[in-house]
Coordinates of C-alpha atoms in Angstrom, one line a residue:
Chain A
X1 CA -25.2 -13.6 -14.7
X2 CA -25.5 -11.2 -11.9
X3 CA -23.8 -8.2 -13.4
X4 CA -24.8 -7.6 -17.0
X5 CA -22.9 -6.2 -19.8
X6 CA -24.9 -3.0 -19.5
X7 CA -23.9 -2.8 -15.9
X8 CA -20.3 -3.1 -16.8
X9 CA -20.6 -0.4 -19.4
X10 CA -22.2 1.9 -16.9
X11 CA -19.5 1.2 -14.3
X12 CA -16.8 1.8 -16.9
X13 CA -18.3 5.2 -17.6
X14 CA -18.5 6.1 -13.9
X15 CA -14.8 5.0 -13.5
X16 CA -13.9 7.0 -16.6
X17 CA -12.6 3.9 -18.3
X18 CA -13.1 2.7 -21.8
X19 CA -12.9 -1.1 -22.4
X20 CA -12.2 -3.0 -25.5
X21 CA -14.7 -5.7 -26.6
X22 CA -12.4 -8.4 -25.2
X23 CA -12.0 -6.5 -21.9
X24 CA -15.7 -6.0 -21.7
X25 CA -16.3 -9.8 -22.0
X26 CA -13.5 -10.7 -19.7
X27 CA -14.4 -8.2 -17.0
X28 CA -18.0 -9.1 -17.1
X29 CA -17.1 -12.7 -16.4
X30 CA -14.4 -12.0 -13.8
X31 CA -16.5 -9.4 -11.9
X32 CA -19.4 -11.9 -11.8
X33 CA -17.1 -14.6 -10.4
X34 CA -15.7 -12.3 -7.7
X35 CA -19.2 -10.8 -6.8
X36 CA -20.7 -14.3 -6.6
X37 CA -18.0 -15.1 -4.1
X38 CA -18.6 -11.8 -2.3
X39 CA -22.3 -12.8 -1.9
X40 CA -21.0 -15.0 1.0
X41 CA -21.2 -11.9 3.1
X42 CA -24.9 -11.7 2.6
X43 CA -25.2 -14.8 4.8
X44 CA -24.0 -13.0 7.9
X45 CA -26.4 -11.1 10.1
X46 CA -24.9 -7.6 10.6
X47 CA -28.0 -5.8 11.6
X48 CA -26.6 -4.7 14.9
X49 CA -23.0 -4.3 13.8
X50 CA -21.3 -0.9 13.3
X51 CA -19.1 -0.6 10.2
X52 CA -15.3 -0.2 10.7
X53 CA -14.0 2.5 8.3
X54 CA -10.5 2.6 10.0
X55 CA -8.9 0.1 12.4
X56 CA -7.5 3.0 14.4
X57 CA -10.1 4.7 16.6
X58 CA -9.3 8.3 15.5
X59 CA -11.9 10.9 14.8
X60 CA -11.9 14.5 13.6
X61 CA -8.1 14.8 13.2
X62 CA -7.9 18.6 12.8
X63 CA -5.2 21.2 12.9
X64 CA -5.4 24.9 13.4
X65 CA -6.6 26.8 10.3
X66 CA -3.3 28.5 9.7
X67 CA -1.8 28.9 6.2
X68 CA 1.3 26.7 5.8
X69 CA 3.7 26.7 3.0
X70 CA 3.0 24.4 0.0
X71 CA 4.8 23.6 -3.3
X72 CA 5.4 26.6 -5.5
X73 CA 3.6 26.8 -8.8
X74 CA 6.5 26.1 -11.1
X75 CA 7.4 23.0 -9.2
X76 CA 3.8 21.9 -9.2
X77 CA 3.7 22.2 -13.0
X78 CA 6.8 20.2 -13.5
X79 CA 5.1 16.9 -14.2
X80 CA 2.3 18.5 -16.2
X81 CA 1.6 16.9 -19.7
X82 CA 0.7 20.4 -20.9
X83 CA 1.4 23.5 -18.9
X84 CA 0.9 27.1 -20.2
X85 CA 1.1 30.5 -18.5
X86 CA 1.2 28.9 -15.1
X87 CA -1.9 26.7 -15.8
X88 CA -2.6 23.1 -16.5
X89 CA -4.0 23.1 -20.0
X90 CA -6.6 20.6 -21.0
X91 CA -8.9 20.0 -24.0
X92 CA -12.2 21.9 -24.0
X93 CA -14.7 20.8 -21.4
X94 CA -17.8 21.2 -23.6
Chain B
X1 CA 36.9 -8.7 2.2
X2 CA 33.8 -10.8 1.6
X3 CA 30.9 -8.7 2.7
X4 CA 28.2 -10.8 1.1
X5 CA 25.0 -11.1 3.2
X6 CA 26.3 -8.9 5.9
X7 CA 23.7 -7.4 8.1
X8 CA 23.2 -3.7 8.9
X9 CA 24.5 -4.3 12.4
X10 CA 27.6 -6.0 11.1
X11 CA 28.3 -3.4 8.4
X12 CA 28.0 -0.5 10.8
X13 CA 30.8 -2.1 12.9
X14 CA 33.0 -2.4 9.8
X15 CA 32.4 1.2 8.8
X16 CA 32.9 2.6 12.2
X17 CA 36.2 0.7 12.6
X18 CA 37.3 1.9 9.2
X19 CA 37.8 -1.6 7.8
X20 CA 35.5 -0.6 5.0
X21 CA 34.6 2.9 3.6
X22 CA 31.1 3.9 2.9
X23 CA 32.0 4.5 -0.8
X24 CA 33.6 1.0 -1.1
X25 CA 30.5 -0.5 0.5
X26 CA 28.1 1.4 -1.8
X27 CA 30.3 0.5 -4.8
X28 CA 30.2 -3.1 -3.9
X29 CA 26.5 -3.2 -3.8
X30 CA 26.1 -1.2 -7.0
X31 CA 28.4 -3.7 -8.7
X32 CA 26.3 -6.6 -7.3
X33 CA 23.2 -5.0 -8.7
X34 CA 24.7 -4.6 -12.2
X35 CA 25.6 -8.4 -12.2
X36 CA 22.8 -10.0 -10.4
X37 CA 19.9 -7.7 -11.4
X38 CA 20.4 -8.5 -15.1
X39 CA 18.6 -11.8 -14.2
X40 CA 16.6 -10.9 -11.1
X41 CA 15.4 -7.5 -12.3
X42 CA 14.4 -6.3 -8.9
X43 CA 15.3 -2.7 -9.7
X44 CA 13.4 -0.2 -11.8
X45 CA 15.7 2.8 -11.3
X46 CA 19.3 2.7 -9.9
X47 CA 20.6 6.0 -8.5
X48 CA 24.3 5.4 -8.7
X49 CA 25.5 9.0 -8.6
X50 CA 23.3 10.0 -5.7
X51 CA 24.2 6.9 -3.8
X52 CA 28.0 7.6 -4.2
X53 CA 27.5 11.2 -3.2
X54 CA 25.7 10.2 -0.1
X55 CA 28.3 7.6 0.7
X56 CA 31.0 10.3 0.5
X57 CA 29.2 12.3 3.1
X58 CA 29.3 9.3 5.4
X59 CA 33.0 8.8 4.8
X60 CA 33.7 12.5 5.7
X61 CA 31.9 11.8 9.0
X62 CA 33.9 8.6 9.7
X63 CA 37.2 10.5 8.9
X64 CA 36.3 13.1 11.5
X65 CA 36.0 10.3 14.1
X66 CA 32.3 10.9 14.6
X67 CA 30.0 8.2 15.8
X68 CA 27.7 6.8 13.1
X69 CA 24.0 6.5 13.5
X70 CA 22.7 2.9 13.3
X71 CA 21.8 2.9 9.6
X72 CA 24.4 5.4 8.4
X73 CA 26.1 4.3 5.2
X74 CA 23.9 1.2 4.8
X75 CA 22.7 0.6 1.2
X76 CA 19.0 0.2 0.7
X77 CA 16.2 0.8 -1.7
X78 CA 12.5 1.8 -1.9
X79 CA 9.5 0.2 -3.5
X80 CA 8.6 2.4 -6.4
X81 CA 5.3 3.7 -4.9
X82 CA 7.3 5.6 -2.2
X83 CA 7.9 9.2 -3.4
X84 CA 11.6 10.2 -3.5
X85 CA 12.1 13.8 -4.4
X86 CA 13.8 14.2 -7.8
X87 CA 13.9 10.5 -8.5
X88 CA 11.4 8.7 -10.8
X89 CA 8.5 7.2 -8.9
X90 CA 6.5 5.1 -11.2
X91 CA 4.4 2.6 -9.2
X92 CA 5.5 0.4 -12.1
X93 CA 2.7 1.8 -14.2
X94 CA 2.6 3.4 -17.6
X95 CA 0.4 6.0 -15.9
X96 CA 3.4 7.3 -13.9
X97 CA 6.2 6.2 -16.1
X98 CA 7.8 9.7 -16.2
X99 CA 6.6 11.0 -12.9
X100 CA 9.3 12.7 -10.8
X101 CA 7.9 13.7 -7.4
X102 CA 8.6 17.2 -6.1
X103 CA 8.8 15.9 -2.5
X104 CA 9.8 12.9 -0.6
X105 CA 7.7 10.6 1.5
X106 CA 8.1 11.0 5.3
X107 CA 9.7 7.5 5.5
X108 CA 12.2 8.6 2.8
X109 CA 13.0 11.8 4.7
X110 CA 13.5 9.8 7.9
X111 CA 15.8 7.3 6.3
X112 CA 17.8 10.0 4.5
X113 CA 18.1 11.7 7.9
X114 CA 19.3 8.3 9.4
X115 CA 22.1 8.3 6.8
X116 CA 21.0 5.2 4.9
X117 CA 22.2 5.2 1.3
X118 CA 19.4 4.9 -1.4
X119 CA 20.5 2.7 -4.3
X120 CA 17.3 3.1 -6.2
X121 CA 13.7 2.1 -6.7
X122 CA 12.3 -1.4 -6.7
X123 CA 9.9 -3.3 -8.9
X124 CA 6.3 -4.0 -7.9
X125 CA 2.9 -5.0 -9.1
X126 CA 1.3 -1.9 -10.8
X127 CA -0.1 0.4 -8.1
X128 CA 0.6 -2.4 -5.6
X129 CA -2.2 -4.5 -7.1
X130 CA -1.1 -8.1 -7.3
X131 CA 0.7 -10.9 -5.5
X132 CA 3.5 -11.9 -7.9
X133 CA 5.0 -8.7 -9.4
X134 CA 3.9 -10.1 -12.7
X135 CA 1.6 -7.1 -13.0
X136 CA 4.5 -4.6 -13.3
X137 CA 4.3 -2.5 -16.4
X138 CA 8.1 -2.8 -16.9
X139 CA 9.1 -6.5 -16.4
X140 CA 8.6 -9.3 -13.9
X141 CA 11.1 -9.9 -11.1
X142 CA 12.6 -13.3 -10.6
X143 CA 12.8 -15.2 -7.3
X144 CA 16.5 -15.5 -6.4
X145 CA 15.8 -19.1 -5.0
X146 CA 14.4 -20.3 -8.3
X147 CA 14.3 -17.9 -11.3
X148 CA 11.4 -19.8 -12.8
X149 CA 9.3 -18.7 -9.8
X150 CA 7.7 -15.4 -8.8
X151 CA 9.1 -13.5 -5.9
X152 CA 5.6 -12.7 -4.7
X153 CA 4.0 -9.3 -4.6
X154 CA 3.3 -6.6 -4.7
X155 CA 6.7 -5.8 -3.0
X156 CA 8.4 -8.4 -5.1
X157 CA 11.3 -6.2 -6.1
X158 CA 11.9 -5.3 -2.4
X159 CA 11.9 -9.0 -1.2
X160 CA 14.0 -10.2 -4.1
X161 CA 16.6 -7.4 -3.7
X162 CA 17.1 -8.3 0.0
X163 CA 17.2 -12.1 -0.8
X164 CA 19.7 -11.6 -3.5
X165 CA 21.9 -9.3 -1.3
X166 CA 21.5 -6.4 -3.8
X167 CA 20.5 -4.2 -0.8
X168 CA 20.9 -4.6 2.9
X169 CA 17.3 -3.7 3.5
X170 CA 14.3 -2.4 1.6
X171 CA 11.0 -0.7 2.3
X172 CA 7.8 -2.0 0.9
X173 CA 4.1 -1.5 1.4
X174 CA 1.5 -3.9 2.6
X175 CA -2.2 -3.6 2.0
X176 CA -3.3 -7.2 1.9
X177 CA 0.0 -9.0 2.5
X178 CA 2.3 -7.3 0.0
X179 CA 5.3 -7.3 2.3
X180 CA 4.7 -10.5 4.2
X181 CA 3.9 -12.8 1.2
X182 CA 7.0 -11.9 -0.9
X183 CA 9.0 -12.0 2.3
X184 CA 7.8 -15.6 2.8
X185 CA 8.4 -16.5 -0.9
X186 CA 11.9 -15.0 -0.8
X187 CA 13.1 -16.2 2.6
X188 CA 13.5 -12.8 4.2
X189 CA 12.0 -11.1 7.2
X190 CA 9.0 -8.8 6.4
X191 CA 7.1 -6.6 8.9
X192 CA 3.8 -4.8 8.4
X193 CA 3.5 -2.4 11.3
X194 CA 0.3 -1.5 13.2
X195 CA -2.0 0.7 11.1
X196 CA -0.9 4.2 11.9
X197 CA 2.5 3.4 13.3
X198 CA 4.4 4.4 10.1
X199 CA 3.4 7.5 8.1
X200 CA 1.8 7.1 4.7
X201 CA 2.6 10.6 3.6
X202 CA 4.2 10.5 0.2
X203 CA 3.3 6.9 -0.4
X204 CA 1.0 6.5 -3.4
X205 CA -2.3 5.4 -2.0
X206 CA -4.0 2.1 -2.9
X207 CA -6.4 1.5 0.0
X208 CA -6.1 4.2 2.6
X209 CA -7.5 2.3 5.5
X210 CA -5.3 -0.7 4.8
X211 CA -1.9 0.5 3.4
X212 CA 1.2 0.5 5.6
X213 CA 4.8 1.0 4.8
X214 CA 7.0 -1.8 6.2
X215 CA 10.5 -3.2 6.4
X216 CA 12.2 -6.1 4.6
X217 CA 15.5 -7.4 6.0
X218 CA 17.6 -10.5 6.3
X219 CA 17.4 -10.6 10.0
X220 CA 15.0 -9.7 12.8
X221 CA 17.6 -7.4 14.3
X222 CA 18.0 -5.4 11.1
X223 CA 14.2 -5.2 10.9
X224 CA 14.0 -3.6 14.3
X225 CA 16.7 -1.1 13.5
X226 CA 14.9 0.0 10.3
X227 CA 11.5 0.3 12.1
X228 CA 13.2 2.5 14.7
X229 CA 14.1 4.9 11.9
X230 CA 10.8 5.1 10.2
X231 CA 8.1 4.6 12.8
X232 CA 6.4 7.4 14.8
X233 CA 3.8 10.1 14.6
X234 CA 3.6 12.3 11.5
X235 CA 1.1 15.2 11.4
X236 CA 1.1 15.0 7.6
X237 CA -0.7 11.6 7.7
X238 CA -4.2 12.2 9.2
X239 CA -4.4 8.6 10.3
X240 CA -1.0 8.6 12.0
X241 CA -1.0 7.4 15.6
X242 CA 0.4 9.3 18.5
X243 CA 2.0 6.5 20.6
X244 CA 5.0 5.8 22.9
X245 CA 7.5 4.8 20.3
X246 CA 10.0 2.4 21.9
X247 CA 13.5 1.4 20.9
X248 CA 12.4 -1.8 19.0
X249 CA 15.9 -3.3 19.4
X250 CA 15.2 -3.7 23.1
X251 CA 12.8 -6.5 22.3
X252 CA 15.4 -8.6 20.6
X253 CA 15.4 -11.1 23.5
X254 CA 15.9 -14.9 23.0
X255 CA 13.0 -15.9 25.3
X256 CA 9.5 -17.0 24.7
X257 CA 8.9 -18.8 28.1
X258 CA 5.3 -18.3 29.2
X259 CA 4.1 -16.7 26.0
X260 CA 0.6 -17.8 25.1
X261 CA 0.4 -18.3 21.3
X262 CA -2.9 -19.1 19.5
X263 CA -3.0 -21.0 16.3
X264 CA -6.4 -20.5 14.5
X265 CA -7.9 -23.8 13.5
X266 CA -9.5 -22.2 10.5
X267 CA -6.0 -21.5 9.1
X268 CA -5.0 -25.2 8.8
X269 CA -7.6 -26.5 6.4
X270 CA -7.6 -28.1 3.0
X271 CA -6.1 -25.1 1.1
X272 CA -2.8 -25.3 3.0
X273 CA 0.0 -27.4 1.3
X274 CA 1.5 -30.3 3.2
X275 CA 4.8 -28.4 3.2
X276 CA 3.3 -25.5 5.0
X277 CA 1.5 -27.7 7.5
X278 CA 4.8 -29.4 8.3
X279 CA 6.5 -26.1 8.8
X280 CA 3.8 -25.0 11.1
X281 CA 4.0 -28.2 13.1
X282 CA 7.8 -27.9 13.4
X283 CA 7.5 -24.2 14.4
X284 CA 5.0 -25.1 17.1
X285 CA 7.4 -27.8 18.4
X286 CA 10.3 -25.3 18.5
X287 CA 8.2 -22.8 20.4
X288 CA 6.8 -25.2 22.9
X289 CA 10.3 -26.7 23.5
X290 CA 11.4 -23.2 24.3
X291 CA 8.7 -22.8 26.9
X292 CA 5.8 -21.1 25.0
X293 CA 2.2 -22.3 25.2
X294 CA 0.8 -22.9 21.8
X295 CA -2.9 -23.8 21.6
X296 CA -5.6 -23.9 19.1
X297 CA -7.9 -20.9 18.9
X298 CA -10.7 -19.9 16.6
X299 CA -11.2 -17.1 14.1
X300 CA -14.8 -17.9 13.1
X301 CA -15.0 -15.2 10.4
X302 CA -12.0 -16.4 8.5
X303 CA -14.1 -17.5 5.4
X304 CA -15.3 -13.9 5.0
X305 CA -11.8 -12.4 5.0
X306 CA -11.1 -12.5 1.3
X307 CA -14.4 -11.1 0.0
X308 CA -14.4 -8.4 2.7
X309 CA -11.0 -7.3 1.7
X310 CA -11.6 -7.3 -2.0
X311 CA -14.7 -5.1 -1.6
X312 CA -13.1 -2.6 0.7
X313 CA -9.7 -2.5 -0.9
X314 CA -11.1 -2.1 -4.4
X315 CA -13.6 0.5 -3.3
X316 CA -10.9 2.6 -1.7
X317 CA -8.6 2.1 -4.7
X318 CA -11.3 3.3 -7.1
X319 CA -11.4 6.5 -5.1
X320 CA -7.7 6.9 -4.7
X321 CA -6.9 6.2 -8.4
X322 CA -9.5 8.8 -9.6
X323 CA -6.7 11.4 -9.4
X324 CA -5.0 9.8 -12.4
X325 CA -6.8 11.7 -15.1
X326 CA -4.0 13.1 -17.3
X327 CA -4.5 16.7 -16.1
X328 CA -1.7 17.5 -13.6
X329 CA 0.7 14.6 -13.9
X330 CA 1.0 11.2 -15.4
X331 CA 0.1 9.8 -18.8
X332 CA -2.2 11.9 -21.0
X333 CA -3.7 10.4 -24.1
X334 CA -3.2 12.4 -27.3
X335 CA -5.9 13.6 -29.7
X336 CA -8.8 13.6 -27.2
X337 CA -11.5 15.9 -28.5
X338 CA -12.8 17.0 -25.1
X339 CA -11.8 16.7 -21.4
X340 CA -14.0 13.7 -20.6
X341 CA -12.6 11.8 -23.5
X342 CA -9.1 12.7 -22.3
X343 CA -9.9 11.3 -18.9
X344 CA -11.3 8.1 -20.4
X345 CA -8.5 7.5 -22.9
X346 CA -5.7 8.4 -20.5
X347 CA -7.0 6.0 -17.9
X348 CA -7.8 3.3 -20.4
X349 CA -4.3 3.5 -21.9
X350 CA -2.4 4.3 -18.8
X351 CA -3.7 1.5 -16.5
X352 CA -2.9 -2.2 -16.8
X353 CA -5.5 -4.9 -16.7
X354 CA -5.5 -5.8 -13.0
X355 CA -5.7 -2.1 -12.0
X356 CA -8.7 -1.6 -14.3
X357 CA -10.3 -4.8 -13.0
X358 CA -10.0 -3.5 -9.4
X359 CA -11.2 0.0 -10.2
X360 CA -14.2 -1.6 -11.9
X361 CA -15.0 -3.8 -8.9
X362 CA -14.6 -1.0 -6.5
X363 CA -16.7 1.5 -8.5
X364 CA -19.4 -1.1 -8.7
X365 CA -19.3 -1.8 -4.9
X366 CA -19.7 1.9 -4.2
X367 CA -22.2 2.7 -6.9
X368 CA -25.7 3.9 -6.1
X369 CA -28.0 0.9 -5.3
X370 CA -25.1 -1.4 -4.4
X371 CA -23.2 0.6 -1.8
X372 CA -25.2 -0.9 1.1
X373 CA -25.0 -4.5 -0.1
X374 CA -21.3 -4.4 -0.9
X375 CA -19.1 -1.7 0.6
X376 CA -21.1 -1.0 3.8
X377 CA -21.8 -4.7 4.3
X378 CA -18.0 -5.4 4.0
X379 CA -17.3 -2.6 6.6
X380 CA -19.6 -4.3 9.0
X381 CA -18.1 -7.8 8.4
X382 CA -14.7 -6.1 9.0
X383 CA -15.9 -5.2 12.5
X384 CA -16.6 -8.9 13.1
X385 CA -13.2 -10.0 11.8
X386 CA -11.5 -7.4 14.0
X387 CA -13.7 -8.8 16.8
X388 CA -12.3 -12.3 16.3
X389 CA -8.8 -11.0 17.1
X390 CA -10.0 -8.9 20.1
X391 CA -11.5 -12.1 21.4
X392 CA -8.4 -14.1 20.8
X393 CA -6.1 -11.6 22.4
X394 CA -8.0 -11.9 25.6
X395 CA -6.5 -15.4 25.9
X396 CA -3.3 -15.2 23.8
X397 CA -0.3 -12.8 23.5
X398 CA 0.3 -13.7 19.9
X399 CA -1.3 -15.4 17.0
X400 CA 0.7 -17.9 14.9
X401 CA -0.3 -18.4 11.3
X402 CA 1.1 -19.5 7.9
X403 CA 2.2 -16.6 5.7
X404 CA 1.0 -18.2 2.5
X405 CA -0.8 -21.5 1.5
X406 CA 2.3 -22.7 -0.3
X407 CA 5.8 -21.7 -1.5
X408 CA 6.5 -19.5 -4.5
X409 CA 4.8 -20.6 -7.7
X410 CA 6.0 -20.5 -11.3
X411 CA 5.5 -17.6 -13.7
X412 CA 2.1 -17.8 -15.5
X413 CA 0.9 -20.6 -13.2
X414 CA -1.8 -18.6 -11.6
X415 CA -4.1 -16.6 -14.0
X416 CA -7.5 -16.7 -12.5
X417 CA -8.0 -13.5 -10.5
X418 CA -10.2 -15.1 -7.9
X419 CA -7.7 -17.9 -7.3
X420 CA -5.0 -15.3 -6.8
X421 CA -7.2 -13.3 -4.4
X422 CA -7.8 -16.5 -2.3
X423 CA -4.1 -16.9 -1.9
X424 CA -4.0 -13.9 0.4
X425 CA -6.1 -15.4 3.1
X426 CA -3.5 -15.5 5.9
X427 CA -2.1 -12.0 5.3
X428 CA -5.3 -10.0 4.8
X429 CA -6.7 -10.3 8.4
X430 CA -3.9 -8.2 9.8
X431 CA -4.7 -5.4 7.4
X432 CA -8.4 -5.4 8.0
X433 CA -7.9 -5.4 11.8
X434 CA -5.0 -2.9 11.7
X435 CA -2.6 -5.3 13.5
X436 CA 1.1 -5.6 13.3
X437 CA 2.4 -8.8 11.7
X438 CA 5.7 -10.3 10.8
X439 CA 6.7 -13.1 8.4
X440 CA 10.0 -14.9 9.1
X441 CA 11.8 -17.8 7.4
X442 CA 10.6 -21.0 8.9
X443 CA 11.4 -23.8 6.5
X444 CA 11.8 -24.9 2.9
X445 CA 9.9 -26.9 0.2
X446 CA 12.0 -28.2 -2.7
X447 CA 14.5 -25.4 -2.2
X448 CA 11.9 -22.7 -1.9
X449 CA 11.5 -20.7 1.3
X450 CA 8.4 -20.9 3.5
X451 CA 7.7 -18.3 6.1
X452 CA 5.4 -18.2 9.1
X453 CA 3.6 -15.2 10.6
X454 CA 3.1 -13.8 14.1
X455 CA 0.4 -11.3 14.7
X456 CA 0.1 -9.1 17.8
X457 CA -2.2 -6.5 19.3
X458 CA -2.0 -3.0 18.0
X459 CA 1.4 -1.5 18.8
X460 CA 2.6 -4.9 19.8
X461 CA 5.6 -4.9 17.4
X462 CA 7.9 -5.5 20.4
X463 CA 6.3 -8.8 21.2
X464 CA 6.5 -9.8 17.5
X465 CA 10.2 -9.1 17.5
X466 CA 10.7 -11.1 20.6
X467 CA 9.0 -14.1 19.3
X468 CA 10.5 -13.8 15.8
X469 CA 14.0 -13.2 17.2
X470 CA 13.7 -16.3 19.4
X471 CA 12.6 -18.5 16.6
X472 CA 15.3 -17.1 14.4
X473 CA 18.1 -17.7 17.0
X474 CA 16.9 -21.2 17.6
X475 CA 16.7 -22.3 14.0
X476 CA 19.1 -22.1 11.0
X477 CA 16.8 -21.0 8.3
X478 CA 18.0 -17.4 8.1
X479 CA 21.6 -18.7 7.5
X480 CA 20.6 -20.4 4.2
X481 CA 21.0 -18.2 1.2
X482 CA 20.0 -18.7 -2.4
X483 CA 22.5 -20.2 -4.8
X484 CA 23.1 -17.1 -6.9
X485 CA 26.0 -18.5 -8.7
X486 CA 23.7 -20.1 -11.2
X487 CA 22.0 -16.8 -11.7
X488 CA 25.2 -14.9 -12.5

């Protein structure tokens, strides 16, 4: 197995996901099968090839640094699971 | 008046000449939805009141003898990952089950401006991740041609709604084939525009370098009319292209004489069903009989298309879906003791299995120690895949390809993730290379539709429409409709 169970646990933590025991097993197997398939790419010589991030050749798409209107605070809080005093309230950080 | 399966073009004529009012038209479609959708389940939200209000506005205009815009009064719906202000936009995920956007996507603003009537929001695979709409948090959508079969995905609701005449047209999104594949499975016309031609502002992002909003319609003519309304530069999408936007309906010309069309030999291998091979052969014959030159070409990097896509798309998705953390919107798990636990629980509980799988794969591909071998490597192979097309377009005007390896399959038939990913092989290249591509009905297999694809150079939608329109006008496939009577 290329990707171990520890790897999967580590990746889950990075992705802020918690997996059940069954999910852990399934994902380890499925990820391995996809990654094994993705190893095909290692066969190609891409030494001299530049990566394509976007198909459209656009760079540095800027606008003038002018303040423009944005959504007002009350509207922005409308979908909040917990909003108080104009803030998004969350459980303690530490 | 029987207005079943009338096109936008036909309905506009009826509205303008006052043979039908906009309210009657909208009511007829709403009634159809309430009958047919009990079985098809293409819709997630139906906006009956808003639709009738909008229709009344159109009727006022007609009464005043004013000329209607091309899509004014025409009933349509949006895939549920397109933000519509004040209307639930869920991406068919538990994560956004109660999310009501405070703004509308640019495409929604433009269609509202055009006077089209929104009937509601359409079912999809969760966060656009899937090829069958089986991954919707709410329910699957059934294929109107055979209700034991999937409609395709991720824009399955959009394709099914058009095929079942619940809407005249629909918007979908396409990241790896999510408009074209369901269009093929449901026997409708589906276009993915050139990357950058249609604004992604207000469309919930899956893979930012691949996503495009596109159009699903019954006919090529309607498709061009809808593209007219939504395409064009938008400063709010940083990858929006500034280009000379034509009137796409000008390309609806029944003529392919002299067009050079390439058919990649790598696309006709073992994985393609005999039915699809037959449809391709017949399409080639139709095109050559009409004066086009169809020749074999080569896309040497075809075998790398699927792994390249699944590394890039999942990497970008893992980044785009990081915003769903239970803080500002969306599902928040209860009883978390601290913020990190809240992030973890909200995401573990709010996301479905396929979404989690792709986030995991993408996170791995981007993680320290693996970034070069996976993500960066895939971006380099992407350059080579794009290069195959650049090479082909030196000799050819268009590429012809299957849309899918076979017709729609049965629910639950495909469960292995890798097998499902491999099914996208013909649609993925256009996303990786940023090219416009269209799927149109081109045949049947045991009563199930089979589509074929044309791909063009960037901003070559006009040529796509010309070829698609010609094929449509010289075949009868678009006139065949599903037998909905057995559904009702």
